[in-house]
Amino acid sequence: MKKATILIFLLAFIGAANCQIVSKEKLKSEPKDTIKRTILVEPEIVFNDSVIVVKGKFRLYKKEAHASYYANKFNGRRTSSGKKFDNNRYTAAHRKLPFGTLLKITNEQNGKFVVVEVTDRGPFTRGREIDLTKRAFMEIASNKNSGGISVKIEVLN
């Protein structure tokens, strides 16, 4: 994801609609008593998919959904949303949910979960509800040799 998109996500989730975004230089030049609810953005910060903090409430979308994962042959190809697919990120494919929707996918057997973003359409196999990237799937799977698991899907409000 791009830095601006992630920053917008973070601002929306922490309820900081009236926050200011300032650089380090501007922060040093302003008096300390005038800066309230300021978010400091440094150009050196690199946003990584695995370090996104998500705050908000999730509503149940579906229980006992069948999840599978993408094959490695799709790496580098464009998804339906136009983004480049990478099996090492936390993304998913769903038939109906809008692109950019954040989902909490919970393995019903062991309780492990991941938060993924919908960036593609699919799966196109009957009986499957969602396709996860290999990284997200392996993080929640109890049996690493399985190709599918039963999950609970929750949508971020």
Coordinates of N, CA and C in Angstrom, one line a residue:
M1 N 0.8 -1.2 0.0 CA 0.0 0.0 0.0 C 0.9 1.2 0.0
K2 N 0.3 2.3 -0.5 CA 1.1 3.5 -0.5 C 1.0 4.2 0.9
K3 N 2.0 5.0 1.2 CA 2.0 5.7 2.5 C 0.8 6.5 2.8
A4 N 0.3 7.2 1.8 CA -0.9 8.1 2.0 C -2.1 7.3 2.3
T5 N -2.3 6.2 1.7 CA -3.4 5.3 1.9 C -3.4 4.7 3.3
I6 N -2.2 4.3 3.7 CA -2.1 3.7 5.1 C -2.3 4.8 6.1
L7 N -1.8 6.0 5.9 CA -2.0 7.1 6.8 C -3.5 7.4 6.9
I8 N -4.2 7.4 5.8 CA -5.6 7.7 5.9 C -6.4 6.6 6.7
F9 N -6.0 5.4 6.5 CA -6.6 4.3 7.3 C -6.3 4.5 8.7
L10 N -5.1 4.8 9.1 CA -4.7 5.0 10.5 C -5.5 6.2 11.1
L11 N -5.6 7.3 10.4 CA -6.3 8.4 10.9 C -7.8 8.1 11.1
A12 N -8.4 7.4 10.2 CA -9.8 7.0 10.3 C -10.0 6.1 11.5
F13 N -9.1 5.2 11.8 CA -9.3 4.2 12.8 C -9.0 4.8 14.2
I14 N -8.2 5.8 14.3 CA -7.9 6.3 15.7 C -8.8 7.5 16.0
G15 N -9.7 7.8 15.1 CA -10.6 8.9 15.3 C -10.0 10.2 15.3
A16 N -9.0 10.4 14.5 CA -8.3 11.7 14.5 C -8.6 12.5 13.3
A17 N -9.9 12.8 13.1 CA -10.3 13.6 12.0 C -9.9 15.0 12.0
N18 N -9.7 15.5 13.3 CA -9.2 16.9 13.4 C -7.8 17.1 13.7
C19 N -7.0 16.0 13.5 CA -5.5 16.1 13.8 C -4.8 16.8 12.6
Q20 N -3.6 17.3 13.0 CA -2.8 17.9 12.0 C -1.6 16.9 11.7
I21 N -1.2 17.0 10.5 CA 0.0 16.2 10.1 C 1.1 17.2 9.8
V22 N 2.2 17.1 10.6 CA 3.3 18.0 10.4 C 4.6 17.3 10.3
S23 N 5.6 18.0 9.7 CA 6.9 17.4 9.6 C 7.7 17.8 10.9
K24 N 8.9 17.2 11.0 CA 9.7 17.4 12.1 C 10.2 18.9 12.2
E25 N 10.5 19.5 11.0 CA 11.0 20.8 11.0 C 9.9 21.8 11.5
K26 N 8.6 21.6 11.1 CA 7.6 22.5 11.5 C 7.3 22.3 13.0
L27 N 7.4 21.1 13.5 CA 7.2 20.9 14.9 C 8.2 21.6 15.7
K28 N 9.5 21.7 15.3 CA 10.5 22.4 16.1 C 10.2 23.9 16.1
S29 N 9.7 24.5 15.0 CA 9.5 25.9 14.9 C 8.3 26.4 15.6
E30 N 7.3 25.6 15.9 CA 6.1 26.1 16.6 C 6.2 26.0 18.1
P31 N 5.6 26.9 18.8 CA 5.6 26.9 20.3 C 4.9 25.6 20.7
K32 N 5.4 25.1 21.8 CA 4.9 23.8 22.3 C 3.4 23.8 22.8
D33 N 2.9 24.9 23.3 CA 1.6 25.0 23.8 C 0.5 25.1 22.7
T34 N 0.9 25.3 21.5 CA -0.1 25.4 20.4 C -0.3 24.1 19.7
I35 N 0.5 23.1 20.0 CA 0.4 21.8 19.3 C -0.4 20.9 20.1
K36 N -1.6 20.6 19.6 CA -2.5 19.7 20.3 C -3.0 18.7 19.3
R37 N -3.0 17.4 19.7 CA -3.4 16.3 18.8 C -2.7 16.4 17.5
T38 N -1.4 16.4 17.5 CA -0.5 16.4 16.4 C 0.1 15.0 16.1
I39 N 0.0 14.7 14.8 CA 0.7 13.4 14.4 C 1.9 13.8 13.7
L40 N 3.0 13.2 14.1 CA 4.3 13.5 13.5 C 4.6 12.5 12.5
V41 N 4.9 12.9 11.3 CA 5.2 12.0 10.1 C 6.6 12.3 9.7
E42 N 7.5 11.3 9.8 CA 8.8 11.4 9.4 C 9.0 10.7 8.1
P43 N 9.8 11.3 7.2 CA 10.0 10.7 5.9 C 10.8 9.4 5.9
E44 N 11.5 9.1 7.0 CA 12.3 7.9 7.1 C 11.4 6.7 7.4
I45 N 10.2 6.9 7.9 CA 9.3 5.8 8.3 C 8.9 5.0 7.0
V46 N 9.1 3.7 7.1 CA 8.7 2.8 6.0 C 7.5 2.0 6.5
F47 N 6.4 2.1 5.8 CA 5.2 1.4 6.2 C 5.2 0.0 5.6
N48 N 5.0 -1.0 6.4 CA 5.1 -2.4 6.0 C 3.7 -3.0 6.2
D49 N 3.2 -3.9 5.3 CA 1.9 -4.5 5.5 C 1.7 -5.2 6.8
S50 N 2.8 -5.8 7.3 CA 2.6 -6.6 8.5 C 2.6 -5.8 9.8
V51 N 2.8 -4.4 9.7 CA 2.8 -3.6 10.9 C 1.7 -2.6 11.0
I52 N 0.6 -2.9 10.3 CA -0.5 -2.0 10.4 C -1.4 -2.3 11.6
V53 N -1.6 -1.2 12.4 CA -2.4 -1.4 13.6 C -3.8 -1.0 13.2
V54 N -4.8 -1.9 13.5 CA -6.2 -1.7 13.1 C -7.0 -1.6 14.4
K55 N -7.7 -0.4 14.5 CA -8.6 -0.3 15.6 C -10.0 -0.1 15.1
G56 N -11.0 -0.7 15.7 CA -12.3 -0.6 15.2 C -13.1 -1.9 15.6
K57 N -14.4 -1.9 15.3 CA -15.2 -3.0 15.6 C -15.4 -3.9 14.3
F58 N -15.4 -5.2 14.5 CA -15.7 -6.0 13.4 C -17.1 -6.6 13.5
R59 N -17.8 -6.7 12.4 CA -19.1 -7.4 12.4 C -19.0 -8.7 11.7
L60 N -19.7 -9.6 12.2 CA -19.7 -11.0 11.6 C -20.3 -10.9 10.2
Y61 N -19.5 -11.5 9.2 CA -20.0 -11.6 7.8 C -20.4 -13.1 7.6
K62 N -19.6 -14.0 7.9 CA -19.9 -15.4 7.7 C -19.1 -16.4 8.6
K63 N -19.8 -17.4 9.1 CA -19.1 -18.4 9.9 C -19.0 -19.7 9.0
E64 N -18.0 -20.5 9.4 CA -17.8 -21.8 8.7 C -17.6 -21.6 7.2
A65 N -16.9 -20.5 6.8 CA -16.5 -20.3 5.4 C -15.3 -21.1 5.0
H66 N -15.2 -21.5 3.8 CA -14.0 -22.3 3.4 C -13.0 -21.3 2.8
A67 N -11.8 -21.3 3.3 CA -10.7 -20.5 2.8 C -9.6 -21.3 2.2
S68 N -9.0 -20.8 1.1 CA -7.9 -21.4 0.5 C -6.8 -20.3 0.2
Y69 N -5.7 -20.7 -0.4 CA -4.7 -19.7 -0.7 C -4.3 -19.7 -2.2
Y70 N -3.7 -18.6 -2.6 CA -3.3 -18.4 -4.0 C -2.0 -19.3 -4.3
A71 N -1.9 -19.7 -5.5 CA -0.7 -20.4 -6.0 C 0.4 -19.4 -6.2
N72 N 1.6 -19.8 -6.2 CA 2.7 -18.9 -6.4 C 2.8 -18.4 -7.8
K73 N 2.1 -19.0 -8.8 CA 2.2 -18.6 -10.2 C 1.5 -17.2 -10.4
F74 N 0.8 -16.7 -9.4 CA 0.1 -15.4 -9.5 C 1.0 -14.3 -9.1
N75 N 2.1 -14.5 -8.5 CA 3.0 -13.5 -8.0 C 3.4 -12.5 -9.1
G76 N 3.3 -11.2 -8.9 CA 3.7 -10.2 -9.9 C 2.6 -9.9 -10.9
R77 N 1.5 -10.6 -10.9 CA 0.4 -10.3 -11.8 C -0.5 -9.2 -11.2
R78 N -1.2 -8.6 -12.1 CA -2.2 -7.6 -11.6 C -3.5 -8.2 -11.1
T79 N -4.0 -7.7 -10.0 CA -5.2 -8.2 -9.4 C -6.4 -7.4 -10.1
S80 N -7.6 -7.7 -9.8 CA -8.8 -7.1 -10.3 C -8.8 -5.6 -10.0
S81 N -8.3 -5.3 -8.8 CA -8.3 -3.9 -8.3 C -7.2 -3.0 -9.0
G82 N -6.3 -3.7 -9.7 CA -5.2 -3.0 -10.4 C -3.9 -3.1 -9.6
K83 N -3.9 -3.6 -8.4 CA -2.7 -3.7 -7.6 C -1.9 -4.9 -8.0
K84 N -0.6 -4.8 -7.8 CA 0.3 -6.0 -8.1 C 0.2 -7.0 -7.0
F85 N 0.0 -8.3 -7.4 CA -0.2 -9.3 -6.4 C 1.1 -9.8 -5.8
D86 N 1.2 -9.9 -4.5 CA 2.4 -10.4 -3.8 C 1.9 -11.4 -2.7
N87 N 2.4 -12.6 -2.8 CA 2.0 -13.7 -1.9 C 2.5 -13.5 -0.5
N88 N 3.4 -12.5 -0.3 CA 3.9 -12.2 1.0 C 3.2 -11.1 1.8
R89 N 2.1 -10.6 1.2 CA 1.3 -9.5 1.9 C 0.1 -10.1 2.5
Y90 N -0.7 -9.3 3.2 CA -1.9 -9.7 3.8 C -3.1 -9.2 3.0
T91 N -3.4 -9.9 1.9 CA -4.5 -9.5 1.0 C -5.4 -10.8 0.8
A92 N -6.5 -10.5 0.2 CA -7.5 -11.6 -0.1 C -8.3 -11.3 -1.3
A93 N -8.9 -12.4 -1.8 CA -9.9 -12.3 -2.9 C -11.2 -12.7 -2.4
H94 N -12.2 -11.9 -2.8 CA -13.6 -12.2 -2.4 C -14.5 -11.8 -3.6
R95 N -15.6 -12.6 -3.8 CA -16.5 -12.3 -4.9 C -17.2 -11.0 -4.9
K96 N -17.7 -10.7 -3.7 CA -18.7 -9.5 -3.6 C -18.2 -8.3 -2.8
L97 N -17.4 -8.5 -1.8 CA -17.0 -7.4 -1.0 C -16.2 -6.3 -1.8
P98 N -16.4 -5.0 -1.5 CA -15.7 -4.0 -2.2 C -14.1 -4.0 -2.0
F99 N -13.4 -3.6 -3.0 CA -11.9 -3.5 -2.8 C -11.6 -2.5 -1.7
G100 N -10.6 -2.9 -1.0 CA -10.1 -2.0 0.2 C -10.8 -2.4 1.5
T101 N -11.8 -3.3 1.5 CA -12.4 -3.7 2.7 C -11.5 -4.5 3.6
L102 N -11.4 -4.2 4.8 CA -10.5 -4.9 5.7 C -11.3 -6.0 6.4
L103 N -10.8 -7.2 6.4 CA -11.4 -8.4 7.0 C -10.6 -9.0 8.0
K104 N -11.3 -9.5 9.1 CA -10.6 -10.3 10.1 C -11.0 -11.7 9.8
I105 N -10.0 -12.5 9.5 CA -10.2 -13.9 9.1 C -9.6 -14.8 10.3
T106 N -10.6 -15.5 11.0 CA -10.2 -16.3 12.1 C -10.4 -17.8 11.8
N107 N -9.3 -18.6 12.1 CA -9.4 -20.0 12.0 C -10.2 -20.5 13.1
E108 N -11.3 -21.3 12.8 CA -12.2 -21.7 13.8 C -11.7 -22.8 14.7
Q109 N -10.7 -23.5 14.2 CA -10.1 -24.6 15.0 C -9.2 -24.2 16.1
N110 N -8.3 -23.2 15.8 CA -7.3 -22.8 16.8 C -7.4 -21.4 17.3
G111 N -8.3 -20.6 16.7 CA -8.6 -19.2 17.1 C -7.6 -18.2 16.6
K112 N -6.6 -18.6 15.8 CA -5.6 -17.6 15.2 C -6.4 -16.8 14.2
F113 N -5.9 -15.5 14.0 CA -6.6 -14.6 13.0 C -5.6 -13.7 12.4
V114 N -5.9 -13.2 11.2 CA -5.2 -12.2 10.5 C -6.2 -11.2 10.0
V115 N -5.7 -10.0 9.7 CA -6.4 -8.9 9.1 C -5.9 -8.7 7.7
V116 N -6.8 -8.8 6.7 CA -6.4 -8.8 5.3 C -7.3 -7.7 4.6
E117 N -6.8 -7.3 3.5 CA -7.5 -6.3 2.6 C -8.0 -7.0 1.4
V118 N -9.2 -6.7 0.9 CA -9.7 -7.3 -0.3 C -9.1 -6.5 -1.5
T119 N -8.4 -7.2 -2.3 CA -7.8 -6.6 -3.5 C -8.1 -7.3 -4.8
D120 N -8.8 -8.4 -4.7 CA -9.0 -9.2 -5.9 C -10.4 -9.9 -5.9
R121 N -10.8 -10.4 -7.0 CA -12.1 -11.1 -7.2 C -11.8 -12.6 -7.2
G122 N -12.7 -13.4 -6.6 CA -12.5 -14.9 -6.6 C -12.8 -15.3 -5.2
P123 N -12.7 -16.5 -4.9 CA -12.3 -17.7 -5.7 C -13.4 -18.1 -6.6
F124 N -13.0 -18.7 -7.7 CA -14.0 -19.2 -8.7 C -14.3 -20.6 -8.6
T125 N -14.0 -21.3 -7.5 CA -14.3 -22.7 -7.2 C -15.5 -22.8 -6.3
R126 N -16.5 -23.6 -6.7 CA -17.7 -23.7 -5.9 C -17.4 -24.2 -4.5
G127 N -18.0 -23.6 -3.5 CA -17.8 -24.0 -2.1 C -16.7 -23.2 -1.4
R128 N -15.9 -22.4 -2.1 CA -14.9 -21.6 -1.4 C -15.4 -20.2 -1.3
E129 N -15.2 -19.6 -0.2 CA -15.7 -18.2 0.1 C -14.6 -17.2 -0.1
I130 N -13.3 -17.5 0.2 CA -12.3 -16.5 0.2 C -10.9 -17.1 -0.1
D131 N -10.1 -16.4 -0.9 CA -8.7 -16.8 -1.2 C -7.8 -15.9 -0.4
L132 N -6.9 -16.4 0.4 CA -5.9 -15.6 1.1 C -4.6 -15.7 0.4
T133 N -3.7 -14.8 0.7 CA -2.3 -14.9 0.3 C -1.7 -16.1 1.1
K134 N -0.7 -16.6 0.5 CA 0.0 -17.8 1.2 C 0.5 -17.4 2.6
R135 N 1.0 -16.2 2.7 CA 1.5 -15.8 4.0 C 0.4 -15.7 5.1
A136 N -0.7 -15.1 4.7 CA -1.8 -15.0 5.6 C -2.4 -16.3 6.0
F137 N -2.5 -17.2 5.0 CA -3.1 -18.5 5.2 C -2.2 -19.3 6.2
M138 N -0.9 -19.3 5.9 CA 0.0 -20.1 6.7 C 0.1 -19.6 8.2
E139 N -0.2 -18.3 8.3 CA -0.1 -17.8 9.7 C -1.2 -18.3 10.6
I140 N -2.4 -18.6 10.0 CA -3.5 -19.0 10.8 C -3.8 -20.5 10.7
A141 N -3.1 -21.2 9.7 CA -3.4 -22.7 9.5 C -2.8 -23.5 10.6
S142 N -3.5 -24.5 11.1 CA -3.0 -25.5 12.1 C -2.1 -26.5 11.4
N143 N -2.6 -27.0 10.2 CA -1.9 -27.9 9.4 C -1.3 -27.2 8.2
K144 N 0.0 -27.1 8.2 CA 0.6 -26.3 7.1 C 0.5 -27.0 5.7
N145 N 0.2 -28.3 5.8 CA 0.1 -29.1 4.5 C -1.3 -29.1 3.9
S146 N -2.3 -28.4 4.6 CA -3.6 -28.4 4.1 C -3.8 -27.3 3.1
G147 N -4.8 -27.5 2.2 CA -5.0 -26.5 1.1 C -6.2 -25.6 1.4
G148 N -7.0 -26.0 2.5 CA -8.1 -25.2 2.8 C -8.5 -25.4 4.3
I149 N -9.1 -24.4 4.9 CA -9.5 -24.4 6.3 C -10.9 -23.7 6.4
S150 N -11.5 -24.0 7.6 CA -12.8 -23.4 7.9 C -12.5 -22.2 8.7
V151 N -13.0 -21.0 8.3 CA -12.8 -19.8 8.9 C -14.0 -19.0 9.2
K152 N -13.9 -18.0 10.1 CA -14.9 -17.0 10.3 C -14.5 -15.7 9.7
I153 N -15.4 -15.1 9.0 CA -15.0 -13.8 8.3 C -15.8 -12.7 9.0
E154 N -15.0 -11.6 9.4 CA -15.6 -10.4 10.0 C -15.2 -9.2 9.2
V155 N -16.1 -8.3 9.0 CA -15.8 -7.0 8.3 C -15.6 -5.9 9.2
L156 N -14.6 -5.1 9.0 CA -14.3 -3.9 9.8 C -15.4 -2.8 9.5
N157 N -16.0 -2.3 10.6 CA -17.0 -1.2 10.4 C -16.3 0.1 10.2

